[in-house]
Rosetta silent file (secondary structure, phi, psi, omega in degrees, C-alpha in Angstrom):
SEQUENCE: XXXXXXXXXXXXXXXXXXXXXXXXXXXXXXXXXXXXXXXXXXXXXXXXXXXXXXXXXXXXXXXXXXXXXXXXXXXXXXXXXXXXXXXXXXXXXXXXXXXXXXXXXXXXXXXXXXXXXXXXXXXX
SCORE:     score description
SCORE:     0.000 S_00000001
   1 L     0.000  149.696  -99.587   -1.795   -7.858  -18.439 S_00000001
   2 L   -59.197 -127.715  137.417   -4.455   -6.250  -17.433 S_00000001
   3 L  -110.227 -136.342 -157.077   -6.240   -7.015  -14.306 S_00000001
   4 L   -91.051  145.721  146.010   -9.790   -9.217  -13.670 S_00000001
   5 L   -65.157  156.869 -164.756  -12.611   -7.281  -15.193 S_00000001
   6 L    59.781   10.777 -178.719  -14.389   -6.600  -11.715 S_00000001
   7 H  -101.463   -2.392  147.662  -11.709   -6.815   -9.226 S_00000001
   8 H   -54.355  -28.494 -158.488  -11.698   -3.164   -9.167 S_00000001
   9 H   -95.003  -56.963  147.496  -15.153   -3.574   -7.758 S_00000001
  10 H    56.671 -120.204  161.435  -14.297   -6.429   -5.462 S_00000001
  11 H   -81.691  -10.337  169.317  -12.091   -4.535   -3.923 S_00000001
  12 H   -75.375  -58.738  175.633  -13.953   -1.823   -3.055 S_00000001
  13 H   -68.738   24.941  165.678  -16.690   -4.023   -1.050 S_00000001
  14 H  -131.045  -31.200  178.049  -13.685   -5.458    1.540 S_00000001
  15 H  -113.059   -6.880 -176.932  -11.886   -1.522    1.760 S_00000001
  16 L    90.102  151.688 -153.497  -14.844    0.530    0.231 S_00000001
  17 H   -45.875  -52.129 -175.840  -14.532    2.541   -2.989 S_00000001
  18 H   -20.113  -79.090  -95.444  -12.097    5.327   -1.370 S_00000001
  19 H  -120.650   43.282  176.492   -9.820    3.500   -0.896 S_00000001
  20 L  -102.590   39.857 -123.609   -9.707    2.348   -4.830 S_00000001
  21 L   -93.394  140.600  168.392   -8.012    4.247   -7.311 S_00000001
  22 L  -102.252  -52.941  -53.717   -8.711    3.881  -11.409 S_00000001
  23 L  -167.848   98.015  140.703   -9.076    7.007  -12.358 S_00000001
  24 H    19.160  -73.800 -146.986   -4.943    7.898  -14.393 S_00000001
  25 H   -70.408  -26.381 -158.909   -5.419   11.259  -12.822 S_00000001
  26 H  -117.300   -1.837  151.565   -5.286    9.309   -9.569 S_00000001
  27 H   -41.930  -33.771 -111.222   -3.201    6.352  -10.019 S_00000001
  28 H   -90.245    9.820  167.525   -0.687    8.077  -11.624 S_00000001
  29 H   -23.969  -66.475 -168.001    0.260    9.873   -7.687 S_00000001
  30 H  -102.926   20.850 -167.322    2.130    6.820   -7.153 S_00000001
  31 H   -49.412   -9.141 -162.923    3.504    5.849  -10.364 S_00000001
  32 L  -132.504   80.644   14.428    7.314    7.140   -8.798 S_00000001
  33 L   133.271 -174.705 -175.687    9.182    6.306   -5.140 S_00000001
  34 L   -76.764  -23.195  175.234   11.645    9.298   -3.677 S_00000001
  35 L   -98.313  109.819 -145.855   13.932    8.576   -6.418 S_00000001
  36 L   -86.520  -21.311  159.786   11.658   10.181   -9.517 S_00000001
  37 L   -28.243  -69.504  177.346   14.369    8.513  -12.240 S_00000001
  38 L   -88.811  119.890 -162.082   11.871    4.842  -12.337 S_00000001
  39 L  -125.522  126.187   91.912    8.035    6.159  -13.075 S_00000001
  40 L  -119.368  155.718 -148.863    5.318    3.133  -14.140 S_00000001
  41 L   -78.850  123.736 -162.780    2.307    4.034  -13.965 S_00000001
  42 L   -93.754  157.082  148.179    0.099    1.104  -11.339 S_00000001
  43 L  -134.439   77.560  -59.484   -2.386   -0.315  -12.581 S_00000001
  44 L    62.888  135.346  173.482   -4.839   -0.515   -9.818 S_00000001
  45 L  -108.063  157.074  122.537   -3.761    1.317   -6.395 S_00000001
  46 L  -113.084  173.811 -162.740   -5.846   -0.561   -3.075 S_00000001
  47 L  -151.276   89.874  149.903   -5.046    1.556    0.562 S_00000001
  48 L   -57.211  -38.466  170.124   -6.598   -1.161    3.007 S_00000001
  49 L   125.766  -41.879  178.207   -7.158   -0.070    6.528 S_00000001
  50 L  -148.385  157.614  151.698   -6.677   -2.404    8.742 S_00000001
  51 L   113.139 -171.159  166.293   -5.578   -5.895    9.176 S_00000001
  52 L   -98.829  -18.680  167.417   -8.281   -7.796    8.058 S_00000001
  53 H   -81.975  -39.052  166.200   -8.892   -5.722    5.371 S_00000001
  54 H   -31.715  -71.695  168.438   -5.478   -6.371    4.392 S_00000001
  55 H   -87.819  -44.359  144.907   -5.689   -9.759    4.363 S_00000001
  56 H    87.393 -144.940 -159.775   -8.460   -9.910    2.019 S_00000001
  57 L  -101.090   16.579  145.074   -7.355   -8.179   -0.105 S_00000001
  58 H   -46.884  -85.877  145.266   -4.235  -10.427    0.194 S_00000001
  59 H   -28.376  -31.132  149.283   -6.550  -13.484   -0.100 S_00000001
  60 H    -9.120 -109.121 -176.495   -7.836  -12.137   -3.199 S_00000001
  61 H   -22.783  -64.294 -100.521   -5.344  -11.104   -5.262 S_00000001
  62 H  -109.707  -39.055 -178.017   -3.511  -14.342   -4.460 S_00000001
  63 H   -52.265  -40.146  173.110   -7.114  -16.745   -5.299 S_00000001
  64 H   -70.532  -41.905 -144.497   -7.114  -14.444   -9.346 S_00000001
  65 L   117.924  -68.309 -143.426   -3.360  -14.756   -9.710 S_00000001
  66 L   -47.287  108.519 -159.919   -2.795  -11.582   -9.442 S_00000001
  67 L  -139.946 -162.250 -159.266   -0.126   -9.767   -8.310 S_00000001
  68 L  -108.502  135.741  167.942    0.555   -6.880   -6.034 S_00000001
  69 E   -89.226  125.931 -166.710    3.525   -4.977   -5.463 S_00000001
  70 E  -124.472 -165.656 -173.032    3.047   -3.548   -2.098 S_00000001
  71 L  -152.912  120.599 -163.747    3.943   -0.277   -0.789 S_00000001
  72 L  -102.030  -72.877  159.947    4.444    1.693    2.128 S_00000001
  73 L   -87.504   68.203  120.253    4.362    6.589    1.976 S_00000001
  74 L    81.303   -9.285 -178.202    6.692    6.136   -1.103 S_00000001
  75 L  -115.344   32.454  161.815    9.935    7.274   -0.539 S_00000001
  76 L   -50.447  173.579 -160.022   12.465    4.345   -0.853 S_00000001
  77 L  -135.136   29.334 -159.549   14.770    5.124   -3.042 S_00000001
  78 L   -87.063  -51.557 -138.516   15.112    1.505   -5.203 S_00000001
  79 L    93.767   24.558  154.909   12.031    1.760   -7.226 S_00000001
  80 L   -51.558  -62.509  124.267   10.811   -1.264   -5.498 S_00000001
  81 L    12.998  -26.714 -145.334    7.633    0.525   -4.922 S_00000001
  82 L   -88.475  177.804   88.716    6.333    0.020   -8.690 S_00000001
  83 L   -57.339   81.486  169.502    3.937   -1.993   -9.745 S_00000001
  84 L   -32.370  174.905 -170.569    4.541   -4.027  -12.893 S_00000001
  85 L  -109.647  124.307 -171.448    2.409   -3.540  -15.059 S_00000001
  86 L   130.648   19.868 -165.582   -1.037   -6.920  -14.527 S_00000001
  87 L  -116.348   89.580  160.123    0.230   -5.340  -10.821 S_00000001
  88 L   -63.618  149.752 -137.019   -1.990   -4.275   -8.214 S_00000001
  89 E  -124.624  114.248  137.807   -0.135   -0.771   -6.038 S_00000001
  90 E  -101.682  115.862  149.002   -1.461   -2.118   -1.904 S_00000001
  91 L   -74.206  111.448 -167.862   -0.587    0.808   -0.285 S_00000001
  92 L   -98.470   42.811 -171.696   -0.360    0.789    3.328 S_00000001
  93 L   -53.162  -52.313 -158.779   -0.569    4.598    4.815 S_00000001
  94 L   -35.014  -56.696 -165.965   -3.814    3.780    6.243 S_00000001
  95 L   -54.946  108.871 -175.761   -2.074    1.156    8.341 S_00000001
  96 L  -153.995   75.582   38.616   -0.077    4.002   10.681 S_00000001
  97 L    37.733  111.094  146.011   -0.663    2.433   14.673 S_00000001
  98 L   -52.512 -174.933  179.545    2.197    3.013   16.809 S_00000001
  99 L  -139.885  -70.826  155.153    1.528   -0.039   18.626 S_00000001
 100 E   179.388  162.212 -166.180    3.395   -0.115   20.621 S_00000001
 101 L  -145.391  125.053 -161.997    6.860    1.139   22.243 S_00000001
 102 L  -118.913  122.438 -165.496    9.343    0.148   24.940 S_00000001
 103 L   -86.210   -1.203  178.490   12.215    2.802   25.000 S_00000001
 104 L   -48.747  -81.289 -135.357   13.966    0.715   27.861 S_00000001
 105 L   -88.544   -2.710  178.132   14.700   -2.017   25.070 S_00000001
 106 L    45.006   53.461  -63.873   14.717    0.487   22.578 S_00000001
 107 L  -177.337  142.538  121.159   11.137   -1.479   21.077 S_00000001
 108 L  -169.135  110.912  174.670    8.671   -0.046   18.788 S_00000001
 109 E   -64.476  111.637 -179.042    5.799   -2.363   17.322 S_00000001
 110 L  -141.815  171.546 -178.905    4.441    0.100   14.826 S_00000001
 111 L   -85.409 -129.494  169.196    1.921   -0.946   11.072 S_00000001
 112 L   -94.137  -45.675 -162.453    3.695   -0.207    8.065 S_00000001
 113 L   -55.586  -10.954  -67.796    2.235    2.986    6.685 S_00000001
 114 L  -138.224  129.939 -172.188    3.192    4.465   10.102 S_00000001
 115 L   -87.987  177.018  161.603    6.122    7.394    8.981 S_00000001
 116 H   -68.862  -41.548 -143.646    9.698    8.697   10.906 S_00000001
 117 H   -86.772   -4.938 -150.966    8.457   12.019   12.122 S_00000001
 118 H   -87.967  -29.330  172.589    4.184    9.934   13.364 S_00000001
 119 H   -47.714  -60.629 -162.872    7.728    7.451   15.060 S_00000001
 120 H   -74.532  -30.343 -159.066    9.971   10.042   16.594 S_00000001
 121 L   -91.302   -7.677  176.241    6.878   12.416   18.192 S_00000001
 122 L  -103.839   14.607  175.650    5.811    8.659   19.896 S_00000001
 123 L  -110.781  -35.394  172.070    9.360    7.813   21.847 S_00000001
 124 L   -62.183    0.000    0.000    9.517   11.711   22.880 S_00000001
């Protein structure tokens, strides 16, 4: 099932036009994770940049009954971050802040888009 008409426009109103990927050439970038044997081009890609944007996007998709798949950096090896047909790929790479470091307890609180290199640098 394709995305509802106007969905890209509604998502752009939340995250900004440059953070919604509609063109196939842009979406194909998100067609695989770290395991290139499984590929699936998502119908639509959205990149929220804050907690508030993420909540608004999820609420909109839920209200419209549109399935979504969250994706971090795309380094997984299981294909779990590939969007099924009709689903929106919710790319979380813009949510990339280290919120808290507690070395004594070996604890880090991070946003879902933090990559290992950034976390390692923050820990040093």
